[in-house]
mmCIF file of N, CA and C and ligand atoms in Angstrom:
data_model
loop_
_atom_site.group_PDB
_atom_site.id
_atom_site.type_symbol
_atom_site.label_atom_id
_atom_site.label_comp_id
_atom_site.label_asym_id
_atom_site.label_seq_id
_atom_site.Cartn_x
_atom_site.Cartn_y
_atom_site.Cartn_z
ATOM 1 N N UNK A 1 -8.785 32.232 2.602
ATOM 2 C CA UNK A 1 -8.116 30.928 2.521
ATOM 3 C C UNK A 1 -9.140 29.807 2.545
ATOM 4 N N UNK A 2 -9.241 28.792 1.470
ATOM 5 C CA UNK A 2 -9.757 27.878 1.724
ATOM 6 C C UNK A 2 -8.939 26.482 2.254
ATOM 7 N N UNK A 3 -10.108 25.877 3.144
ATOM 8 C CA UNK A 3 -9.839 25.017 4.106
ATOM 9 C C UNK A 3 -9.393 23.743 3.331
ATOM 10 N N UNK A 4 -7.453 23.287 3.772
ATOM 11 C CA UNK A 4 -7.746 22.185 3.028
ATOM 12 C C UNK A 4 -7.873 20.949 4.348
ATOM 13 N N UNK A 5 -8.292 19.674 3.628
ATOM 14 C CA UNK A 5 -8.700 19.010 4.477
ATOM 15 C C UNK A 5 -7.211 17.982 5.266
ATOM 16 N N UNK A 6 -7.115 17.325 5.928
ATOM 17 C CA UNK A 6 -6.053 16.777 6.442
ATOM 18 C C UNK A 6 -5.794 15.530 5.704
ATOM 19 N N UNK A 7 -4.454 14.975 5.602
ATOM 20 C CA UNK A 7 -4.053 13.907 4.826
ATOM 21 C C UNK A 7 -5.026 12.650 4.955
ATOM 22 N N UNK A 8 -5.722 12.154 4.139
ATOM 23 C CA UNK A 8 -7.171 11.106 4.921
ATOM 24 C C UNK A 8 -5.501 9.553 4.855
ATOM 25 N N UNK A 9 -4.392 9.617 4.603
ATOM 26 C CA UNK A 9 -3.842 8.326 4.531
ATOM 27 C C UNK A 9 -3.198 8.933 6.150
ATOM 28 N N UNK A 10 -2.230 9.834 6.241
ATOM 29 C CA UNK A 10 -1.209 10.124 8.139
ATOM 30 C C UNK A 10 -2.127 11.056 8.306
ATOM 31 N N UNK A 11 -3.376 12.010 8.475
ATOM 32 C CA UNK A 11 -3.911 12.567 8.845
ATOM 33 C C UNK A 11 -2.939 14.088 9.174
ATOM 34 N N UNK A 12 -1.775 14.272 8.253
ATOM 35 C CA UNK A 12 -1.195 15.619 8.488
ATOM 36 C C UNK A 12 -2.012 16.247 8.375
ATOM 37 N N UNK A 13 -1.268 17.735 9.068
ATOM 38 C CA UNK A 13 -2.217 19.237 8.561
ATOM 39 C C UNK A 13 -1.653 19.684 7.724
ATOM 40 N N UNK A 14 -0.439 19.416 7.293
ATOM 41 C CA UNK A 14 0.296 20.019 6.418
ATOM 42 C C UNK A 14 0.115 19.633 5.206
ATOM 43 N N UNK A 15 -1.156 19.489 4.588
ATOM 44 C CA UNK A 15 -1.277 19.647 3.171
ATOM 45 C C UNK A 15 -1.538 21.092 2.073
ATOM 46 N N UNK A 16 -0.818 20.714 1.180
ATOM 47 C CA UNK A 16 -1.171 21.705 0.282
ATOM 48 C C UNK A 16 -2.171 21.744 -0.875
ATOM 49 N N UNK A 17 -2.728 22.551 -1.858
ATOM 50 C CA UNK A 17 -3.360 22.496 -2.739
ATOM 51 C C UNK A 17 -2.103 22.484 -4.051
ATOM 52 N N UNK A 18 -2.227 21.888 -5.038
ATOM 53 C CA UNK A 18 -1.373 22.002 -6.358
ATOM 54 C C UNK A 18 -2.401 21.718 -7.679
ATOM 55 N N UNK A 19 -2.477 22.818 -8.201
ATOM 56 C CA UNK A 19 -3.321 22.614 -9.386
ATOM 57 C C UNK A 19 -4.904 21.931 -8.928
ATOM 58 N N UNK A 20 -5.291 20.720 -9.709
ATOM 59 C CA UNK A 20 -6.112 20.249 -9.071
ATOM 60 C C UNK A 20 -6.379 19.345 -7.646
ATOM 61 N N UNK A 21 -5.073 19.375 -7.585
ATOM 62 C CA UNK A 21 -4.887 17.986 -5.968
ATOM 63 C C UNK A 21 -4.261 18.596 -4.808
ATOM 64 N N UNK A 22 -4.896 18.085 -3.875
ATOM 65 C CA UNK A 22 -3.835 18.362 -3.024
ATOM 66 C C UNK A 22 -2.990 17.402 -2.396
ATOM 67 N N UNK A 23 -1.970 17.629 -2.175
ATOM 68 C CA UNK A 23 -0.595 17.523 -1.390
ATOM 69 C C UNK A 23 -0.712 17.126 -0.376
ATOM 70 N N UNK A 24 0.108 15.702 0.108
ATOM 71 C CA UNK A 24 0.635 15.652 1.488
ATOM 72 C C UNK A 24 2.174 15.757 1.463
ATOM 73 N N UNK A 25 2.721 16.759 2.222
ATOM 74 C CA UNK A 25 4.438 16.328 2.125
ATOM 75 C C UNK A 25 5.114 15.261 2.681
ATOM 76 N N UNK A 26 4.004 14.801 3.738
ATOM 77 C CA UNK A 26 4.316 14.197 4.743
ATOM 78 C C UNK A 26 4.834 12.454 4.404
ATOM 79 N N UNK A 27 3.591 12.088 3.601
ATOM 80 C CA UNK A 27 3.549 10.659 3.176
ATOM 81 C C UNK A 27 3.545 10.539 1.314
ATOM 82 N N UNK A 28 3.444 12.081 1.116
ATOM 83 C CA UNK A 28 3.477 11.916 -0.585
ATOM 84 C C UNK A 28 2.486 11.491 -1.191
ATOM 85 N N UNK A 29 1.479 11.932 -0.240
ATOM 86 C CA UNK A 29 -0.226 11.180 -0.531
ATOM 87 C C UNK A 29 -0.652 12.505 -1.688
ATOM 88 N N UNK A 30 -1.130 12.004 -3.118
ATOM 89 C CA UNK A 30 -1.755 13.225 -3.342
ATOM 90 C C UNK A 30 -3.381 13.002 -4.255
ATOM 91 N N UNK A 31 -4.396 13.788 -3.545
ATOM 92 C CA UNK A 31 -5.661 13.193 -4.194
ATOM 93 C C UNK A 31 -6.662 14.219 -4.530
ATOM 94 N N UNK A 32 -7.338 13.415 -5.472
ATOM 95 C CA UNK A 32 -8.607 14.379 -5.715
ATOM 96 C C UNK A 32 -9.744 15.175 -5.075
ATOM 97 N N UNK A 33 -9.704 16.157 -5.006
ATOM 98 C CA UNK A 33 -10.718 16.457 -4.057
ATOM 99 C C UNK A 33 -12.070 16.622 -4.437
ATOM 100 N N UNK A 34 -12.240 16.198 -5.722
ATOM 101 C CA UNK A 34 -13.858 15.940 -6.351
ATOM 102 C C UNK A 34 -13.889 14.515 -6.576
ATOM 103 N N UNK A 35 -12.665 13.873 -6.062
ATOM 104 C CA UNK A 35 -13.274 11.931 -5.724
ATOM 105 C C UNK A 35 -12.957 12.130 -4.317
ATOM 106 N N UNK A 36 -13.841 12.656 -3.342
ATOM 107 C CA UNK A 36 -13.805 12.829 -1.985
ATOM 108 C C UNK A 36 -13.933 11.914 -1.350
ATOM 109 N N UNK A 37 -15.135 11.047 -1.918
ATOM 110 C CA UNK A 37 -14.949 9.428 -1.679
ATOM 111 C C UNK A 37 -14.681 8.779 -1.928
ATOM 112 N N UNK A 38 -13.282 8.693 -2.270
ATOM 113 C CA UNK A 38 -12.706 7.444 -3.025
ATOM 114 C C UNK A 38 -12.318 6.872 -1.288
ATOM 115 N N UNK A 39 -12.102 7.905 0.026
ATOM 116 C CA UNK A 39 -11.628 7.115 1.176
ATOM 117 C C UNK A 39 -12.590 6.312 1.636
ATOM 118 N N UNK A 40 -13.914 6.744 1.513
ATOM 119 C CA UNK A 40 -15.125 5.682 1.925
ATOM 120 C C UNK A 40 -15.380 4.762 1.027
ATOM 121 N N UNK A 41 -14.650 4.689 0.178
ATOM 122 C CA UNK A 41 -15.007 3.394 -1.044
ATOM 123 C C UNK A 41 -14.099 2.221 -0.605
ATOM 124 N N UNK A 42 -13.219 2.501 0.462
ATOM 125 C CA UNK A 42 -12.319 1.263 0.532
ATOM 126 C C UNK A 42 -13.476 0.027 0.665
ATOM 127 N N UNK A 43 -12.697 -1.056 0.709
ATOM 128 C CA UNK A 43 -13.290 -2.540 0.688
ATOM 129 C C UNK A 43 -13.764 -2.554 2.091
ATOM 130 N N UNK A 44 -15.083 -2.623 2.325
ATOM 131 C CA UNK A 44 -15.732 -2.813 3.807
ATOM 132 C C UNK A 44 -16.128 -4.325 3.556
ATOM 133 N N UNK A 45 -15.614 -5.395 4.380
ATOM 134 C CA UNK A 45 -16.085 -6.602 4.727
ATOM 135 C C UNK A 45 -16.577 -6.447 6.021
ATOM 136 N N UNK A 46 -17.957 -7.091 6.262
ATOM 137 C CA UNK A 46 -18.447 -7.275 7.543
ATOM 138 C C UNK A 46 -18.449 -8.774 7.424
ATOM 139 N N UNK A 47 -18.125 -9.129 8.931
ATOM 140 C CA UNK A 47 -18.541 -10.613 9.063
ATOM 141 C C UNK A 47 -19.933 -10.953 9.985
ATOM 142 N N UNK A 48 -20.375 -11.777 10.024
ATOM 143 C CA UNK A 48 -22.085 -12.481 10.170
ATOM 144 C C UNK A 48 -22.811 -11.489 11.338
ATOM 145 N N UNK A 49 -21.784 -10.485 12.333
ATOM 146 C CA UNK A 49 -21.777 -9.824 13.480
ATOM 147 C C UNK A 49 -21.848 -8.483 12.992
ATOM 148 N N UNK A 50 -21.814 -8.126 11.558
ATOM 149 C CA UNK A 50 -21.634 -7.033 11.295
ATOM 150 C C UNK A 50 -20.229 -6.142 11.990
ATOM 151 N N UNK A 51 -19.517 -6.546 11.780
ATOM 152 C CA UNK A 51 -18.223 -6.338 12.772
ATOM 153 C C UNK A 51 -17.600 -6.350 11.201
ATOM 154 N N UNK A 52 -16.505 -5.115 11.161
ATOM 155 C CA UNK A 52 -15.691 -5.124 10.220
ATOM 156 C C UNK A 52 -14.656 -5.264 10.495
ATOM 157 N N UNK A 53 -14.178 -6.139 9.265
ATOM 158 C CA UNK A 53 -12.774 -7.108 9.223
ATOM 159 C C UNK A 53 -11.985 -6.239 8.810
ATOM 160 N N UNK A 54 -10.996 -6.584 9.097
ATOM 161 C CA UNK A 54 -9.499 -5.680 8.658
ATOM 162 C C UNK A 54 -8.450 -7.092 8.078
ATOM 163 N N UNK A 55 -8.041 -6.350 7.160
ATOM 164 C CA UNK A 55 -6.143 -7.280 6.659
ATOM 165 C C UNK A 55 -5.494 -7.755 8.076
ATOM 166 N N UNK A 56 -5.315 -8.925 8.664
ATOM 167 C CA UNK A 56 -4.618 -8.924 9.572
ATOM 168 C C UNK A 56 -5.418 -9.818 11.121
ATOM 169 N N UNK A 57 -6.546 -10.069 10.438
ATOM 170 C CA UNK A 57 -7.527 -10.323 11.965
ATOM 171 C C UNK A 57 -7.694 -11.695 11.496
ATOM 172 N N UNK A 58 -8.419 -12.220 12.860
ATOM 173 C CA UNK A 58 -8.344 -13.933 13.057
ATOM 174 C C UNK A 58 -9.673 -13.695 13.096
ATOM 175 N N UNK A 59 -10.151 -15.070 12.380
ATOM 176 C CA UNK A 59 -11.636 -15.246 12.089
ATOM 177 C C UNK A 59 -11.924 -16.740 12.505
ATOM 178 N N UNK A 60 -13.231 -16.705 12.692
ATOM 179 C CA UNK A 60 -13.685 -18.341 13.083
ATOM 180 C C UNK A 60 -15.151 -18.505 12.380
ATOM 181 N N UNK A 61 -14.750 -19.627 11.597
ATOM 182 C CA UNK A 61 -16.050 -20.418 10.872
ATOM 183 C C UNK A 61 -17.080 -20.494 11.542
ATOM 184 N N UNK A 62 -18.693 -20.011 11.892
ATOM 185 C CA UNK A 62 -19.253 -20.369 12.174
ATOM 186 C C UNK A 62 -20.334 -21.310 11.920
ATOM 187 N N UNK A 63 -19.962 -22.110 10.945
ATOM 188 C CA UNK A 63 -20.258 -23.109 10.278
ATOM 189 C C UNK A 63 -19.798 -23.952 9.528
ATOM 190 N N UNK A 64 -20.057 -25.114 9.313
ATOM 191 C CA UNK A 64 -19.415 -26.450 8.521
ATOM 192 C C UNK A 64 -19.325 -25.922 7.027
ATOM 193 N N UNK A 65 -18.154 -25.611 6.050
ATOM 194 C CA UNK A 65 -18.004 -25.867 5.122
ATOM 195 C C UNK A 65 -17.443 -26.613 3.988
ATOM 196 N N UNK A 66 -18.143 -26.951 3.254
ATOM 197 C CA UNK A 66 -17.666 -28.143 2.552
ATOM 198 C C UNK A 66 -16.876 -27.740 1.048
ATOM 199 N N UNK A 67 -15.350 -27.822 1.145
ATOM 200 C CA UNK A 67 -14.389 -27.593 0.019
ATOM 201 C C UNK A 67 -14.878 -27.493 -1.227
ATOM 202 N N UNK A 68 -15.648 -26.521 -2.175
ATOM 203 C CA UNK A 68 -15.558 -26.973 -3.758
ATOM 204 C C UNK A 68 -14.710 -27.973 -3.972
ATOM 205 N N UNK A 69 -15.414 -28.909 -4.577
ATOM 206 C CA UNK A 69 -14.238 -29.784 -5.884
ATOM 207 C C UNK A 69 -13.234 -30.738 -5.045
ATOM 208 N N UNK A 70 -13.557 -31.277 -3.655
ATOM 209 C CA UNK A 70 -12.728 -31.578 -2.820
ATOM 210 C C UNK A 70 -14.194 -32.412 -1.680
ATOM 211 N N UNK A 71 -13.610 -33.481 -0.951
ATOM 212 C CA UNK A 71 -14.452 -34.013 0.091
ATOM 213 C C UNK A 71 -14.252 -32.714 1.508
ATOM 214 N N UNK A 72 -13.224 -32.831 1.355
ATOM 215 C CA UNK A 72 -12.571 -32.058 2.981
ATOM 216 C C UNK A 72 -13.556 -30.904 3.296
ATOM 217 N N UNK A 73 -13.962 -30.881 4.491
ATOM 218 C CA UNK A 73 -15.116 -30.162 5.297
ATOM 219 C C UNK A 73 -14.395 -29.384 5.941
ATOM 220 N N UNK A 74 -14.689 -27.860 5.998
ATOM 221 C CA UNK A 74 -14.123 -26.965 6.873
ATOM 222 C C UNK A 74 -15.185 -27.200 7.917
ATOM 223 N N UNK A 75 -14.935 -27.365 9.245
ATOM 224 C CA UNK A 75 -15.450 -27.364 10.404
ATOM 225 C C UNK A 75 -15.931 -26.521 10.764
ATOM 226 N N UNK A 76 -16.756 -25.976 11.847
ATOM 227 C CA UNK A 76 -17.451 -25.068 12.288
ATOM 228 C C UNK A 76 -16.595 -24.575 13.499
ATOM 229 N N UNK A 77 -16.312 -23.628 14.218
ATOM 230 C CA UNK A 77 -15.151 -23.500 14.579
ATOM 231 C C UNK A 77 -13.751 -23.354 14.339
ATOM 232 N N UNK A 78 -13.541 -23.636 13.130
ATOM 233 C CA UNK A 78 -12.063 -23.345 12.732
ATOM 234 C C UNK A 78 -11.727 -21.873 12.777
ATOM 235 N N UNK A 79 -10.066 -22.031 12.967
ATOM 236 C CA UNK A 79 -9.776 -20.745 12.889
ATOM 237 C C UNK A 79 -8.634 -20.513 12.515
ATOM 238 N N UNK A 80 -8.999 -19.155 11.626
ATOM 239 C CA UNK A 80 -7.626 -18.728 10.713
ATOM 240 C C UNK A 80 -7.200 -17.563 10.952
ATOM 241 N N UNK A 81 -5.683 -17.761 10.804
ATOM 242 C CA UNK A 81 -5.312 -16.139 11.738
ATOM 243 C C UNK A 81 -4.952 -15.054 10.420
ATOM 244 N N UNK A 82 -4.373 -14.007 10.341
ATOM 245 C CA UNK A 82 -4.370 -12.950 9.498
ATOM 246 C C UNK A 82 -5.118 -12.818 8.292
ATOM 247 N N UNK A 83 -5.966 -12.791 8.547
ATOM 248 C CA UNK A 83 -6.910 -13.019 6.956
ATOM 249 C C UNK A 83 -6.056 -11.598 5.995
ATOM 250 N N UNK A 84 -6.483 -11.779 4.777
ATOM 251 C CA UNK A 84 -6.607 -11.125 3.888
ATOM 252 C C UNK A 84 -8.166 -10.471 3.193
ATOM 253 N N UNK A 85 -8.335 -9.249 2.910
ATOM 254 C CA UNK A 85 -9.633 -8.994 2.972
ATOM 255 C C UNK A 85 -9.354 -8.628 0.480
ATOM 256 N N UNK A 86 -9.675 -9.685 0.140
ATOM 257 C CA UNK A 86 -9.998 -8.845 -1.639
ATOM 258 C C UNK A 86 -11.459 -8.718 -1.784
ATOM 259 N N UNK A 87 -11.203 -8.085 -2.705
ATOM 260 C CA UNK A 87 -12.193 -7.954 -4.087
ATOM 261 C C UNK A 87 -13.359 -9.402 -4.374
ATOM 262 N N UNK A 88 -14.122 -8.911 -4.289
ATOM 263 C CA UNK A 88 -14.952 -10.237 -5.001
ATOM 264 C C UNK A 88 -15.900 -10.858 -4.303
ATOM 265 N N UNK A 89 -16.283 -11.327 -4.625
ATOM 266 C CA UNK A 89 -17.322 -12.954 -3.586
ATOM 267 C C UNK A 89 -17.185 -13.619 -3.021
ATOM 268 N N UNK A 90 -16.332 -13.946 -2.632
ATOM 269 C CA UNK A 90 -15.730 -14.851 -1.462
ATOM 270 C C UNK A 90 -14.230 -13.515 -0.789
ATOM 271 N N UNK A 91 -14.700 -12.873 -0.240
ATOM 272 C CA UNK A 91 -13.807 -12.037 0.656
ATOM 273 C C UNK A 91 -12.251 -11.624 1.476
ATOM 274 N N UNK A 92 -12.570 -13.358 1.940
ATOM 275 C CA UNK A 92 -11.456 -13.434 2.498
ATOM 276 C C UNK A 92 -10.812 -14.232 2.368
ATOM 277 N N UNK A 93 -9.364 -13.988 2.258
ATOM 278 C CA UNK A 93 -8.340 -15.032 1.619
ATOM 279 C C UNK A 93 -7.651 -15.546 2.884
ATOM 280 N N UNK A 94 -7.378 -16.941 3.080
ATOM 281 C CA UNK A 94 -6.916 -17.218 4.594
ATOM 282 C C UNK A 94 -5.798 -18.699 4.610
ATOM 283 N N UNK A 95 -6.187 -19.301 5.831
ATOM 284 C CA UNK A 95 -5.221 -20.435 5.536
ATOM 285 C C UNK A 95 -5.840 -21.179 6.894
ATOM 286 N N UNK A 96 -6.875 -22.067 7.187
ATOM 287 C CA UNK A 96 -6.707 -22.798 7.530
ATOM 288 C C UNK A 96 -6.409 -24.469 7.686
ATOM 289 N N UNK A 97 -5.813 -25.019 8.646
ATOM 290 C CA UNK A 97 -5.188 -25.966 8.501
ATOM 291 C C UNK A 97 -4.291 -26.186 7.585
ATOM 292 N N UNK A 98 -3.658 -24.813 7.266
ATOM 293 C CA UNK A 98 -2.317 -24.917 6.112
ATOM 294 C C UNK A 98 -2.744 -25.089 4.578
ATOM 295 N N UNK A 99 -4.281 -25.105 4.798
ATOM 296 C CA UNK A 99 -4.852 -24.930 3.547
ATOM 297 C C UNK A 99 -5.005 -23.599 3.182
ATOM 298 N N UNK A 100 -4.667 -23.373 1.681
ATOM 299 C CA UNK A 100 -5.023 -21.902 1.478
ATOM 300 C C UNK A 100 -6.524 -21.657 0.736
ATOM 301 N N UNK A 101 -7.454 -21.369 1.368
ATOM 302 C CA UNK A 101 -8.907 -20.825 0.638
ATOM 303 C C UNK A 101 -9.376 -19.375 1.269
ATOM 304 N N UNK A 102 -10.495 -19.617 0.340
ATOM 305 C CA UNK A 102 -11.213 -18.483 0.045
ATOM 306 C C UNK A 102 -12.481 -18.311 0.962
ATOM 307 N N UNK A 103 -13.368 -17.422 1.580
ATOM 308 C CA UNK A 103 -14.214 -17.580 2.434
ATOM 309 C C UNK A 103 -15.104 -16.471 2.405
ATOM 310 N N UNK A 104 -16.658 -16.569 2.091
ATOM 311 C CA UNK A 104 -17.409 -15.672 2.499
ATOM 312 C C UNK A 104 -17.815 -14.879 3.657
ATOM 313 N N UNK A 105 -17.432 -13.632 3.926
ATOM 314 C CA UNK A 105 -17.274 -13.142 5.284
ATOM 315 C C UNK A 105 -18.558 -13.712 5.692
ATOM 316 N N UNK A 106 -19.634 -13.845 5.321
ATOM 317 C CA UNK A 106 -20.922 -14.174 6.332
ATOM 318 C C UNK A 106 -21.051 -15.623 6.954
ATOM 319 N N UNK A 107 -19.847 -16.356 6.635
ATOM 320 C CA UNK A 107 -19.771 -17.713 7.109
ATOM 321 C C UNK A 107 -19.023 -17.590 8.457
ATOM 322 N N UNK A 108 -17.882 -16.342 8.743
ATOM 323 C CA UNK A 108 -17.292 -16.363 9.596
ATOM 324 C C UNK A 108 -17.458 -15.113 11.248
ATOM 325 N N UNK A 109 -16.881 -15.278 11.660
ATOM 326 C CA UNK A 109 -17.114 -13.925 12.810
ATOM 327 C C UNK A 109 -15.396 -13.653 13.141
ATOM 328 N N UNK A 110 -15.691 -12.407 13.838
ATOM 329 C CA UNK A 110 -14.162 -12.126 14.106
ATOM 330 C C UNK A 110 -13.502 -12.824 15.365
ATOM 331 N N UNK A 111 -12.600 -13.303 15.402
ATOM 332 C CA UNK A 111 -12.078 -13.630 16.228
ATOM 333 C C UNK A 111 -11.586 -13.703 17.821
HETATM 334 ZN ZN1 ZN B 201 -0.022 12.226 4.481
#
């Protein structure tokens, strides 16, 4: 019997092999097992602490930033609660002061 590995999304044991993938019954997860790392490829944001951010965490500016295309200065200290972590160059999608921008994790720390 070869060993299959546990669901990497609910961590069941109850996966199966099917053709080339295997099976979770559990969550209906089903993946490649020659893209083994597609789970370590998720989006890793670190902020200035090397501390990784998650969807959902409060962050604080550790420095004055000044709005593209706009006077308004993000303060040093501000803080925004549930960030959003995308794709791209500027990281994190947030809202402070009811403003909605964009933010380079290395400007901020976790909360
Ligand atoms: Zn599962």
């Amino acid at each position: 019997m070869e060993s299959i590995p546990n669901c990497p999304k609910c961590h069941s044991e109850h996966t199966y092999h099917d053709g080339t993938f295997y099976v979770c019954p559990e969550c209906a997860y089903e993946w490649d097992p020659n893209q083994a790392t597609e789970a370590s490829d998720e989006l890793q944001v670190k902020d200035s602490n090397g501390n990784l951010l998650a969807d959902g965490d409060d962050i604080i500016l550790i420095k004055d930033l000044k709005l593209k295309g706009s006077s308004t200065v993000l303060k040093k200290g501000a803080k925004a609660k549930g960030i959003r972590l995308v794709e791209g160059d500027h990281e994190i999608d947030c809202k402070i002061d009811g403003m909605k921008i964009m933010l380079k994790a290395c400007f901020v720390k976790k909360a």
